[in-house]
């Protein structure tokens, strides 16, 4: 099992980096974990343009002039957890709702009509209302209409991920929120999510189940982002060693205003976020990097081609929000309100091809024989 | 310290026992190499005869004995040979070699994987000799191989690490130790493999056919130690740019004015 080094140790590691370390790291064809520590350090800040240039070159070489697009589909905002930062936290007084399978299908079809081929199914943690049976049934209903289905739901067991994979789910996103154990305990006040180690082991369970892509990430704003970056890289490195058949992606969710009015414990500026994205791209040339509608239009446009490979678009974070745009009960308020066509146009204007379909359901069609094995 | 299948080795130099002028010279060379892992071709040694030259020359209390299946042309032959070896030698360690082409002695990936799967099930500690194919290395690791032994160049060619790019990928990806085997013709080749991060190297011909095999064994010992030390000390890698701190020629620095805070 993956274990995270002590957070203070990670911070020390980064802080000790000298400007020479940064320059050496920028010179390297392959940035290792020590170089990454330097690139995440305050000393690297004045080299941001060089980091951006390098990150852009690597991204172009590996992924080309394309950006993938997807939309989240919020299925339920019920949650058994009390997380200080989250709009869905059990303690918040918001209208609660779990879409019926028919309602969920209707929402999905709206996204389909808008042109989306890749959707991310999202729930809070409410296994009774939106458990594996529910997700499996929904995936079976949607699989023929979408090229790819991802999930961002409560941590599951490996056998449950296997069921969902066979039902057509391609990818799993599960973010540690923070790798800093002390802060983790501080912001997760009640519920199953309080178990740091179970969550930390979740990407490995999903990968072991055969999922094609695993998304990891930290919720930026909880703990020192530099050490978060290093911990993320260590986690990624470990996962790659264990699961060489699996693709990986990293998300960079920055805390957004949400019900509960939680204020970031460790604010992360756009400059910080950029440094984190560039540094991780230099560290891992192949990892998918996601920039969601948490970020504003200006920032997302500016970042096109510099490192990120996948954008969400036209997102609503409340269950039922695509058929009823003024609905309440969102997880957080988004920063970029453009629809799919507008985001696509911005990509095209920068010389990038917006890619809607980059997978096919046929990859995950199983015959009875393989189901029983 | 190098650990393979729970056994620790303080030396990262493995040596072969073939091609020496005499078993006395082989014994002295093995001692000078400091090696704790010595591979022996099953077809060369009479395991049932305690007076066999090779067997007598090796102090098996100090040196780990690694029988190899040299000469096997397919999985079936290799498995049969391995089982005979285990009975006679009392060790379940095995360097798996499946080489259908007697000219190049290049390993057969398909039968090597097949034999590994079977031998692991049968309780062997399998170290397969392979071409420097990263996916094959991972498939063997998944099948339960205790280490992988990619070749630097075809056996006996003394060409060094011609497969460097592939070997580097194997080193980056593998969870099991990586032992660079075959093609290492000079101590500098061994040092390079160790600098790249290989866990060990296996050398035979370059020592056995040297003018003075015992001195050459000592030279390889020093090279392997130096290479490992350099790797652990954090080698400055060659760079394509003179300095990244100055704007790179021919590369536009992106406009980052969109970043607001």
Coordinates of C-alpha atoms in Angstrom, one line a residue:
Chain A
X1 CA 0.0 0.0 0.0
X2 CA 1.1 3.5 -0.8
X3 CA 2.2 5.6 2.2
X4 CA 2.7 9.3 2.2
X5 CA 5.8 10.7 3.8
X6 CA 5.3 13.1 6.6
X7 CA 4.0 16.4 5.2
X8 CA 6.5 18.5 7.2
X9 CA 9.2 16.4 5.6
X10 CA 7.9 17.1 2.1
X11 CA 7.8 20.8 2.9
X12 CA 11.4 20.7 4.2
X13 CA 12.5 18.9 1.1
X14 CA 11.0 21.6 -1.1
X15 CA 12.2 24.5 0.9
X16 CA 15.8 23.3 0.9
X17 CA 15.9 23.6 -2.9
X18 CA 18.3 26.2 -4.3
X19 CA 18.1 28.2 -7.4
X20 CA 20.8 25.9 -8.8
X21 CA 18.5 23.0 -8.2
X22 CA 15.8 24.7 -10.2
X23 CA 18.1 25.5 -13.1
X24 CA 19.4 22.0 -13.1
X25 CA 15.8 20.6 -13.1
X26 CA 14.9 22.8 -16.0
X27 CA 17.9 21.4 -17.9
X28 CA 16.8 17.8 -17.5
X29 CA 15.1 15.8 -20.2
X30 CA 13.5 13.7 -17.4
X31 CA 12.6 15.5 -14.3
X32 CA 12.8 13.2 -11.3
X33 CA 11.2 13.6 -7.9
X34 CA 14.1 15.6 -6.5
X35 CA 13.9 18.0 -9.5
X36 CA 10.2 18.3 -8.9
X37 CA 10.7 19.4 -5.4
X38 CA 12.9 22.2 -6.8
X39 CA 10.3 23.2 -9.4
X40 CA 7.6 23.4 -6.8
X41 CA 9.8 25.6 -4.5
X42 CA 9.5 29.4 -4.2
X43 CA 12.9 29.6 -5.9
X44 CA 11.3 28.4 -9.1
X45 CA 8.7 31.2 -9.2
X46 CA 10.8 33.5 -11.3
X47 CA 11.3 30.7 -13.8
X48 CA 7.6 30.3 -14.5
X49 CA 7.9 31.4 -18.2
X50 CA 10.6 28.8 -18.7
X51 CA 8.6 26.2 -17.0
X52 CA 5.6 27.1 -19.1
X53 CA 7.6 26.9 -22.3
X54 CA 8.9 23.4 -21.4
X55 CA 5.5 22.2 -20.2
X56 CA 3.9 23.5 -23.4
X57 CA 6.5 21.8 -25.6
X58 CA 6.1 18.4 -23.8
X59 CA 2.3 18.6 -23.9
X60 CA 2.3 19.4 -27.6
X61 CA 4.8 16.6 -28.3
X62 CA 2.8 14.0 -26.4
X63 CA -0.8 15.1 -27.0
X64 CA -0.7 17.3 -30.0
X65 CA -3.0 20.3 -30.7
X66 CA -6.0 18.7 -29.1
X67 CA -8.0 19.2 -25.9
X68 CA -10.6 16.7 -24.7
X69 CA -13.9 18.0 -23.4
X70 CA -16.4 16.5 -20.9
X71 CA -19.2 17.5 -18.6
X72 CA -20.1 16.4 -15.1
X73 CA -23.5 15.0 -14.4
X74 CA -24.5 15.5 -10.8
X75 CA -26.7 12.7 -9.7
X76 CA -27.2 13.3 -6.0
X77 CA -26.2 15.8 -3.4
X78 CA -27.0 13.6 -0.4
X79 CA -24.0 13.0 1.7
X80 CA -23.3 11.2 5.0
X81 CA -20.0 13.1 5.4
X82 CA -19.4 16.4 7.1
X83 CA -16.5 18.0 5.2
X84 CA -15.8 21.6 6.2
X85 CA -15.2 22.8 2.7
X86 CA -18.0 21.1 0.7
X87 CA -21.4 22.5 -0.2
X88 CA -22.9 18.9 0.0
X89 CA -21.7 18.5 3.6
X90 CA -24.3 16.8 5.7
X91 CA -24.5 19.8 8.0
X92 CA -25.5 22.3 5.3
X93 CA -29.1 23.3 4.8
X94 CA -29.5 22.9 1.1
X95 CA -32.3 21.3 -0.9
X96 CA -31.3 17.6 -1.1
X97 CA -32.1 15.4 -4.1
X98 CA -31.1 12.2 -5.8
X99 CA -32.2 11.9 -9.4
X100 CA -34.3 8.9 -10.3
X101 CA -32.8 6.7 -13.0
X102 CA -35.2 8.3 -15.5
X103 CA -34.3 11.8 -14.4
X104 CA -30.6 11.0 -14.6
X105 CA -31.1 9.6 -18.1
X106 CA -33.0 12.8 -19.1
X107 CA -30.1 15.0 -17.8
X108 CA -27.6 12.8 -19.7
X109 CA -29.6 13.2 -22.9
X110 CA -29.5 17.0 -22.6
X111 CA -25.7 16.8 -22.4
X112 CA -25.7 14.3 -25.3
X113 CA -27.8 16.8 -27.4
X114 CA -25.4 19.5 -26.5
X115 CA -22.6 17.4 -28.1
X116 CA -21.0 15.8 -25.1
X117 CA -19.7 12.2 -25.6
X118 CA -17.8 11.9 -22.3
X119 CA -19.6 12.5 -19.1
X120 CA -18.5 12.3 -15.5
X121 CA -21.1 10.9 -13.1
X122 CA -20.9 12.6 -9.7
X123 CA -22.5 11.9 -6.3
X124 CA -21.9 12.8 -2.7
X125 CA -21.5 9.8 -0.4
X126 CA -24.9 8.3 0.1
X127 CA -24.7 4.6 -0.6
X128 CA -28.3 4.0 0.1
X129 CA -29.6 6.6 -2.3
X130 CA -26.9 6.3 -4.9
X131 CA -25.0 3.1 -4.4
X132 CA -23.4 0.6 -6.8
X133 CA -26.7 -0.9 -8.0
X134 CA -27.9 2.6 -8.9
X135 CA -24.7 3.5 -10.7
X136 CA -24.5 0.2 -12.5
X137 CA -28.0 0.5 -13.8
X138 CA -27.4 4.0 -14.9
X139 CA -24.2 3.1 -16.7
X140 CA -26.0 0.2 -18.5
X141 CA -28.6 2.7 -19.7
X142 CA -26.1 5.3 -20.8
X143 CA -23.3 3.2 -22.3
X144 CA -24.7 3.0 -25.8
X145 CA -25.1 6.7 -26.1
X146 CA -21.8 7.9 -24.8
X147 CA -18.2 7.1 -25.8
X148 CA -16.9 7.3 -22.2
X149 CA -18.4 7.3 -18.7
X150 CA -16.4 8.3 -15.7
X151 CA -17.4 8.4 -12.1
X152 CA -16.5 10.6 -9.2
X153 CA -18.4 9.0 -6.3
X154 CA -17.8 7.5 -2.8
X155 CA -14.8 5.1 -2.5
X156 CA -15.8 1.6 -3.5
X157 CA -14.5 -1.9 -3.1
X158 CA -12.5 -3.5 -5.9
X159 CA -15.4 -5.9 -6.8
X160 CA -17.8 -3.0 -7.0
X161 CA -15.4 -1.2 -9.4
X162 CA -15.3 -4.4 -11.4
X163 CA -19.1 -4.4 -11.7
X164 CA -19.1 -0.8 -12.8
X165 CA -16.3 -1.4 -15.3
X166 CA -18.3 -4.2 -16.9
X167 CA -21.4 -2.0 -16.9
X168 CA -19.5 0.5 -19.0
X169 CA -17.7 2.8 -16.6
X170 CA -14.3 3.7 -18.0
X171 CA -12.6 5.8 -15.5
X172 CA -12.6 6.7 -11.8
X173 CA -11.7 10.0 -10.2
X174 CA -11.1 10.0 -6.5
X175 CA -9.3 12.9 -4.9
X176 CA -7.5 12.6 -1.6
X177 CA -8.5 16.3 -1.0
X178 CA -5.3 16.7 1.1
X179 CA -2.3 14.4 1.6
X180 CA -1.6 16.3 4.9
X181 CA -3.0 13.8 7.5
X182 CA -3.5 16.4 10.2
X183 CA -5.4 18.8 7.9
X184 CA -7.4 15.9 6.6
X185 CA -8.6 15.0 10.0
X186 CA -9.3 18.6 10.7
X187 CA -11.6 19.2 7.7
X188 CA -13.3 15.8 7.7
X189 CA -15.5 16.1 10.7
X190 CA -17.7 13.1 10.4
X191 CA -18.7 10.2 8.1
X192 CA -16.8 7.4 6.3
X193 CA -14.6 9.9 4.6
X194 CA -12.7 10.5 7.9
X195 CA -10.7 7.3 7.1
X196 CA -7.7 8.8 5.4
X197 CA -6.0 5.5 4.6
X198 CA -9.1 3.9 3.0
X199 CA -9.4 6.8 0.7
X200 CA -5.7 6.8 -0.1
X201 CA -5.9 3.2 -1.2
X202 CA -9.0 3.8 -3.4
X203 CA -7.2 4.6 -6.6
X204 CA -5.3 1.3 -6.3
X205 CA -8.5 -0.6 -5.8
X206 CA -10.1 1.0 -8.9
X207 CA -7.0 0.3 -11.0
X208 CA -6.8 -3.3 -9.8
X209 CA -10.4 -3.6 -11.0
X210 CA -9.3 -2.8 -14.5
X211 CA -10.5 0.8 -14.9
X212 CA -8.7 2.3 -17.9
X213 CA -8.0 5.7 -16.2
X214 CA -7.6 6.8 -12.6
X215 CA -7.8 10.4 -11.7
X216 CA -6.2 11.7 -8.6
X217 CA -5.8 15.2 -7.1
X218 CA -5.8 17.5 -4.1
X219 CA -8.4 20.1 -3.3
X220 CA -6.2 23.2 -3.5
X221 CA -6.7 25.6 -0.6
X222 CA -6.6 23.1 2.3
X223 CA -2.9 22.6 2.9
X224 CA 0.5 23.8 1.5
X225 CA 0.1 23.3 -2.3
X226 CA 3.8 22.7 -2.9
X227 CA 3.9 19.7 -0.6
X228 CA 0.5 18.6 -2.0
X229 CA 2.2 18.6 -5.4
X230 CA 5.1 16.5 -4.3
X231 CA 2.8 14.0 -2.5
X232 CA 0.6 13.8 -5.6
X233 CA 3.7 13.0 -7.7
X234 CA 4.8 10.3 -5.3
X235 CA 1.3 8.8 -5.4
X236 CA 1.3 8.9 -9.2
X237 CA 4.8 7.3 -9.3
X238 CA 3.7 4.5 -7.0
X239 CA 0.5 3.9 -8.9
X240 CA 2.4 3.7 -12.2
X241 CA 4.7 1.1 -10.8
X242 CA 1.9 -1.1 -9.5
X243 CA -0.5 -0.6 -12.4
X244 CA 1.4 -0.2 -15.6
X245 CA -1.6 -0.9 -17.8
X246 CA -3.6 2.0 -16.4
X247 CA -3.7 5.6 -17.6
X248 CA -3.6 8.4 -15.0
X249 CA -4.9 11.9 -14.8
X250 CA -4.5 14.7 -12.3
X251 CA -7.1 17.3 -11.5
X252 CA -6.4 20.7 -9.9
X253 CA -9.6 21.7 -8.1
X254 CA -9.2 25.0 -6.3
X255 CA -11.6 25.8 -3.6
X256 CA -14.6 27.7 -4.8
X257 CA -17.3 29.6 -2.9
X258 CA -19.8 27.0 -1.6
X259 CA -22.6 26.7 1.0
X260 CA -21.0 26.6 4.4
X261 CA -18.8 29.7 3.6
X262 CA -15.6 27.8 4.2
X263 CA -12.5 30.0 3.7
X264 CA -9.3 28.4 2.3
X265 CA -6.8 27.4 5.0
X266 CA -3.9 27.9 2.6
X267 CA -4.9 30.1 -0.4
X268 CA -3.6 29.1 -3.8
X269 CA -3.1 31.9 -6.4
X270 CA -3.4 31.5 -10.1
X271 CA 0.4 31.9 -10.2
X272 CA 0.8 29.0 -7.7
X273 CA -1.7 26.9 -9.7
X274 CA 0.2 27.5 -12.9
X275 CA 3.5 26.5 -11.3
X276 CA 2.0 23.3 -9.9
X277 CA 0.6 22.4 -13.3
X278 CA 3.8 23.1 -15.2
X279 CA 5.9 21.3 -12.6
X280 CA 3.8 18.1 -12.8
X281 CA 3.8 18.1 -16.6
X282 CA 7.6 18.3 -16.5
X283 CA 7.6 15.4 -14.0
X284 CA 5.2 13.2 -16.0
X285 CA 4.9 13.7 -19.7
X286 CA 2.0 11.3 -20.1
X287 CA -0.4 12.1 -17.3
X288 CA -3.7 13.7 -18.3
X289 CA -4.1 17.1 -16.7
X290 CA -7.6 18.4 -16.0
X291 CA -8.7 22.0 -15.7
X292 CA -12.4 22.3 -14.7
X293 CA -14.9 25.1 -14.8
X294 CA -13.9 25.9 -11.2
X295 CA -11.4 28.2 -13.0
X296 CA -12.4 31.4 -14.8
X297 CA -12.7 31.8 -18.6
X298 CA -9.6 34.1 -18.7
X299 CA -7.4 31.6 -16.9
X300 CA -8.6 28.6 -18.8
X301 CA -8.1 30.3 -22.1
X302 CA -4.6 31.4 -21.2
X303 CA -3.7 27.8 -20.1
X304 CA -4.8 26.2 -23.4
X305 CA -1.8 24.2 -24.7
X306 CA 0.5 25.0 -21.8
X307 CA -0.1 21.7 -19.9
X308 CA -3.7 20.8 -19.4
X309 CA -5.2 18.2 -21.7
X310 CA -8.9 18.1 -20.7
X311 CA -11.4 20.7 -19.9
X312 CA -15.0 20.5 -18.6
X313 CA -17.6 22.8 -20.1
X314 CA -21.1 24.1 -19.5
X315 CA -21.0 22.5 -16.0
X316 CA -23.8 22.6 -13.5
X317 CA -23.0 21.2 -10.0
X318 CA -26.5 20.7 -8.8
X319 CA -28.5 17.5 -9.5
X320 CA -31.1 18.2 -12.1
X321 CA -29.4 21.5 -13.1
X322 CA -29.3 20.8 -16.8
X323 CA -33.0 20.5 -17.2
X324 CA -33.7 23.2 -14.6
X325 CA -30.9 25.8 -14.8
X326 CA -32.1 27.9 -11.8
X327 CA -32.1 24.9 -9.5
X328 CA -30.5 25.1 -6.0
X329 CA -28.3 22.6 -4.2
X330 CA -25.1 23.0 -6.0
X331 CA -21.7 21.7 -4.7
X332 CA -19.9 24.9 -5.6
X333 CA -20.4 27.8 -7.9
X334 CA -18.5 27.5 -11.2
X335 CA -16.0 30.1 -12.4
X336 CA -16.5 29.6 -16.2
X337 CA -20.1 29.8 -17.4
X338 CA -19.5 29.2 -21.1
X339 CA -21.3 26.4 -22.9
X340 CA -19.6 23.6 -24.9
X341 CA -19.7 25.6 -28.2
X342 CA -18.1 28.6 -26.6
X343 CA -15.3 26.7 -25.0
X344 CA -14.8 24.8 -28.3
X345 CA -14.5 28.1 -30.2
X346 CA -11.9 29.4 -27.7
X347 CA -9.9 26.2 -28.3
X348 CA -10.2 26.5 -32.1
X349 CA -9.2 30.2 -31.9
X350 CA -5.9 29.0 -30.2
X351 CA -5.3 26.4 -32.9
X352 CA -6.6 23.5 -30.8
X353 CA -9.0 20.8 -31.9
X354 CA -11.8 20.2 -29.3
X355 CA -12.1 16.5 -28.9
X356 CA -15.4 15.1 -27.7
X357 CA -14.9 11.4 -28.4
X358 CA -11.7 9.7 -27.4
X359 CA -13.0 6.3 -26.4
X360 CA -15.5 3.7 -27.6
X361 CA -18.0 1.6 -25.8
X362 CA -16.9 -1.4 -27.8
X363 CA -13.7 -1.7 -25.7
X364 CA -15.8 -2.7 -22.8
X365 CA -18.2 -5.2 -24.2
X366 CA -17.9 -8.5 -22.4
X367 CA -19.1 -11.8 -23.4
X368 CA -20.5 -14.2 -20.9
X369 CA -17.3 -16.2 -20.7
X370 CA -15.2 -13.2 -19.6
X371 CA -17.9 -12.2 -17.2
X372 CA -17.5 -15.4 -15.3
X373 CA -13.8 -15.4 -15.2
Chain B
X1 CA 21.7 -3.7 -0.6
X2 CA 20.3 -5.7 -3.5
X3 CA 17.5 -8.0 -2.5
X4 CA 16.1 -10.6 -4.8
X5 CA 13.3 -12.9 -3.6
X6 CA 14.2 -12.0 0.0
X7 CA 17.9 -12.8 -0.3
X8 CA 20.3 -10.0 0.1
X9 CA 23.5 -9.5 -1.9
X10 CA 26.2 -7.0 -1.1
X11 CA 27.8 -7.4 -4.5
X12 CA 25.9 -6.2 -7.6
X13 CA 28.1 -8.1 -10.0
X14 CA 26.9 -11.5 -11.1
X15 CA 29.4 -13.7 -13.0
X16 CA 29.2 -16.6 -15.3
X17 CA 31.4 -19.7 -15.2
X18 CA 31.8 -20.6 -18.9
X19 CA 34.7 -20.0 -21.2
X20 CA 37.5 -20.0 -18.6
X21 CA 40.7 -21.7 -19.4
X22 CA 40.5 -23.8 -16.3
X23 CA 38.3 -24.3 -13.3
X24 CA 41.2 -23.0 -11.1
X25 CA 41.2 -19.7 -13.1
X26 CA 37.5 -19.5 -12.9
X27 CA 37.6 -20.0 -9.1
X28 CA 40.2 -17.2 -8.7
X29 CA 38.3 -14.9 -11.0
X30 CA 35.0 -15.4 -9.1
X31 CA 36.8 -14.6 -5.9
X32 CA 38.4 -11.5 -7.3
X33 CA 35.1 -10.3 -8.6
X34 CA 33.6 -10.3 -5.1
X35 CA 30.5 -11.8 -6.7
X36 CA 27.9 -13.6 -4.5
X37 CA 25.9 -14.8 -7.4
X38 CA 27.3 -17.2 -9.9
X39 CA 25.5 -18.7 -12.8
X40 CA 26.3 -22.2 -14.0
X41 CA 25.1 -23.8 -17.2
X42 CA 23.3 -27.0 -16.3
X43 CA 24.5 -28.6 -19.5
X44 CA 28.1 -28.0 -18.5
X45 CA 28.1 -29.3 -15.0
X46 CA 27.5 -32.8 -13.6
X47 CA 25.4 -31.9 -10.6
X48 CA 25.3 -35.5 -9.4
X49 CA 29.1 -35.6 -9.2
X50 CA 30.5 -33.9 -6.1
X51 CA 33.9 -34.0 -7.7
X52 CA 32.8 -32.1 -10.8
X53 CA 35.4 -29.4 -11.5
X54 CA 33.0 -26.5 -11.5
X55 CA 31.0 -27.6 -8.5
X56 CA 34.2 -28.1 -6.5
X57 CA 35.6 -24.7 -7.4
X58 CA 32.6 -22.8 -5.9
X59 CA 32.2 -22.3 -2.2
X60 CA 28.5 -22.5 -1.9
X61 CA 28.5 -21.2 1.6
X62 CA 29.6 -17.8 0.3
X63 CA 28.3 -17.9 -3.2
X64 CA 24.7 -18.1 -4.4
X65 CA 24.4 -20.7 -7.0
X66 CA 22.2 -19.8 -10.0
X67 CA 21.7 -22.7 -12.5
X68 CA 20.8 -21.6 -16.0
X69 CA 19.0 -23.4 -18.8
X70 CA 21.4 -22.5 -21.5
X71 CA 20.8 -24.7 -24.5
X72 CA 17.0 -24.9 -24.1
X73 CA 15.2 -24.1 -27.3
X74 CA 11.7 -23.9 -26.0
X75 CA 9.6 -23.8 -22.8
X76 CA 9.2 -27.5 -22.5
X77 CA 13.0 -28.2 -22.6
X78 CA 13.7 -25.3 -20.2
X79 CA 11.1 -26.6 -17.7
X80 CA 12.5 -30.1 -17.9
X81 CA 16.0 -29.0 -17.4
X82 CA 15.0 -26.7 -14.5
X83 CA 13.4 -29.6 -12.6
X84 CA 16.4 -31.8 -13.0
X85 CA 18.6 -29.0 -11.8
X86 CA 16.5 -28.5 -8.7
X87 CA 16.6 -32.1 -7.7
X88 CA 20.4 -32.4 -8.2
X89 CA 21.5 -29.0 -6.9
X90 CA 19.0 -28.4 -4.1
X91 CA 18.3 -24.8 -5.2
X92 CA 15.1 -23.5 -6.6
X93 CA 16.8 -20.5 -8.1
X94 CA 16.9 -20.4 -11.8
X95 CA 18.2 -18.2 -14.6
X96 CA 15.8 -19.0 -17.4
X97 CA 17.3 -19.0 -20.8
X98 CA 15.2 -20.0 -23.9
X99 CA 17.3 -19.5 -27.0
X100 CA 16.0 -21.2 -30.1
X101 CA 18.5 -19.6 -32.5
X102 CA 21.9 -21.1 -31.9
X103 CA 23.6 -18.4 -34.0
X104 CA 22.6 -15.3 -32.0
X105 CA 21.4 -17.0 -28.8
X106 CA 18.7 -14.4 -28.6
X107 CA 15.9 -15.3 -26.1
X108 CA 12.5 -16.3 -27.3
X109 CA 10.0 -14.0 -25.6
X110 CA 6.9 -16.2 -26.1
X111 CA 8.4 -19.3 -24.6
X112 CA 10.2 -17.4 -21.9
X113 CA 6.9 -16.1 -20.6
X114 CA 5.3 -19.4 -20.9
X115 CA 8.1 -21.2 -19.0
X116 CA 8.2 -18.5 -16.3
X117 CA 4.5 -18.8 -15.7
X118 CA 4.8 -22.6 -15.2
X119 CA 8.1 -22.5 -13.2
X120 CA 6.8 -19.9 -10.8
X121 CA 3.7 -22.1 -10.2
X122 CA 6.2 -25.0 -9.5
X123 CA 7.9 -23.0 -6.8
X124 CA 11.0 -21.8 -8.7
X125 CA 12.6 -18.4 -8.2
X126 CA 12.9 -17.4 -11.8
X127 CA 15.2 -14.8 -13.3
X128 CA 14.5 -14.7 -17.0
X129 CA 17.0 -13.6 -19.6
X130 CA 15.2 -11.4 -22.1
X131 CA 15.6 -9.0 -24.9
X132 CA 15.3 -5.5 -23.7
X133 CA 11.6 -5.3 -24.2
X134 CA 9.8 -3.3 -21.5
X135 CA 6.4 -4.8 -21.9
X136 CA 7.8 -8.3 -21.8
X137 CA 9.7 -7.3 -18.6
X138 CA 6.4 -6.2 -17.0
X139 CA 4.5 -9.3 -18.2
X140 CA 7.2 -11.4 -16.6
X141 CA 7.1 -9.4 -13.4
X142 CA 3.4 -9.9 -13.3
X143 CA 3.9 -13.6 -13.9
X144 CA 6.0 -13.7 -10.8
X145 CA 9.6 -13.4 -12.0
X146 CA 11.9 -12.5 -9.1
X147 CA 14.0 -10.2 -11.4
X148 CA 14.4 -9.5 -15.1
X149 CA 17.6 -9.8 -17.0
X150 CA 17.5 -7.7 -20.2
X151 CA 20.4 -8.0 -22.6
X152 CA 22.7 -5.0 -23.3
X153 CA 23.6 -6.5 -26.7
X154 CA 23.6 -10.0 -28.1
X155 CA 25.6 -12.4 -26.0
X156 CA 29.3 -12.6 -26.6
X157 CA 29.4 -9.4 -28.8
X158 CA 31.1 -7.1 -26.2
X159 CA 29.1 -4.2 -27.7
X160 CA 28.0 -2.8 -24.4
X161 CA 24.5 -1.3 -23.7
X162 CA 23.2 -1.0 -27.2
X163 CA 19.7 -1.3 -25.8
X164 CA 20.1 1.7 -23.5
X165 CA 16.8 3.4 -24.3
X166 CA 14.8 0.2 -23.7
X167 CA 16.7 -0.8 -20.6
X168 CA 16.1 2.7 -19.2
X169 CA 12.4 2.2 -19.6
X170 CA 12.6 -1.2 -18.0
X171 CA 14.4 0.3 -15.0
X172 CA 11.9 3.1 -14.7
X173 CA 8.9 0.8 -14.8
X174 CA 9.9 -2.5 -13.1
X175 CA 9.1 -3.3 -9.5
X176 CA 11.5 -6.3 -9.5
X177 CA 15.3 -5.9 -9.8
X178 CA 16.8 -5.4 -13.2
X179 CA 20.0 -7.2 -14.0
X180 CA 21.7 -6.2 -17.3
X181 CA 23.0 -9.4 -18.9
X182 CA 24.9 -10.1 -22.0
X183 CA 27.0 -7.8 -24.2
X184 CA 28.9 -6.2 -21.4
X185 CA 32.4 -6.2 -22.9
X186 CA 34.3 -3.7 -20.7
X187 CA 34.1 -2.4 -17.2
X188 CA 32.9 0.9 -18.6
X189 CA 29.9 -0.8 -20.0
X190 CA 29.1 -2.3 -16.6
X191 CA 29.6 1.1 -15.0
X192 CA 27.2 2.7 -17.5
X193 CA 24.5 0.1 -16.7
X194 CA 24.9 0.8 -13.0
X195 CA 24.8 4.6 -13.6
X196 CA 21.6 4.1 -15.4
X197 CA 20.1 2.5 -12.3
X198 CA 20.4 -1.2 -13.1
X199 CA 20.3 -3.2 -9.9
X200 CA 23.1 -5.5 -11.0
X201 CA 25.0 -6.7 -14.1
X202 CA 26.0 -10.2 -15.2
X203 CA 29.4 -10.6 -16.8
X204 CA 31.0 -13.7 -18.2
X205 CA 32.8 -13.6 -21.5
X206 CA 34.6 -10.3 -20.9
X207 CA 36.2 -11.7 -17.8
X208 CA 36.7 -15.3 -19.0
X209 CA 38.5 -14.4 -22.2
X210 CA 40.6 -11.4 -20.9
X211 CA 44.3 -11.6 -21.0
X212 CA 44.3 -11.8 -17.2
X213 CA 40.8 -12.9 -16.1
X214 CA 41.5 -12.4 -12.4
X215 CA 42.6 -8.8 -12.8
X216 CA 39.7 -8.2 -15.2
X217 CA 37.3 -9.6 -12.6
X218 CA 38.7 -7.0 -10.1
X219 CA 38.3 -4.3 -12.7
X220 CA 34.6 -5.2 -13.2
X221 CA 34.1 -5.2 -9.4
X222 CA 35.5 -1.7 -9.1
X223 CA 33.4 -0.5 -12.1
X224 CA 30.2 -1.9 -10.8
X225 CA 30.8 -0.3 -7.4
X226 CA 31.7 3.0 -8.9
X227 CA 28.7 3.0 -11.2
X228 CA 26.3 2.2 -8.3
X229 CA 27.9 4.8 -6.1
X230 CA 27.4 7.4 -8.9
X231 CA 23.8 6.4 -9.4
X232 CA 23.1 6.7 -5.7
X233 CA 24.9 10.0 -5.4
X234 CA 22.6 11.5 -8.0
X235 CA 24.3 11.8 -11.3
X236 CA 24.1 15.1 -13.2
X237 CA 22.4 14.1 -16.4
X238 CA 23.7 15.5 -19.7
X239 CA 21.6 18.4 -20.9
X240 CA 20.7 19.6 -24.3
X241 CA 20.6 23.2 -23.3
X242 CA 23.7 25.1 -22.1
X243 CA 21.4 26.8 -19.6
X244 CA 17.7 26.9 -19.2
X245 CA 17.9 30.1 -17.2
X246 CA 18.3 32.0 -20.4
X247 CA 15.5 32.0 -23.0
X248 CA 15.8 28.9 -25.2
X249 CA 16.7 29.6 -28.8
X250 CA 14.0 28.9 -31.2
X251 CA 11.4 28.4 -28.5
X252 CA 8.9 31.1 -27.7
X253 CA 8.2 31.8 -24.1
X254 CA 4.5 31.8 -23.7
X255 CA 2.8 35.0 -22.6
X256 CA 1.7 34.5 -19.0
X257 CA 0.0 37.9 -18.6
X258 CA -3.4 36.2 -18.3
X259 CA -2.4 35.0 -14.8
X260 CA -3.9 37.6 -12.4
X261 CA -2.7 36.8 -8.9

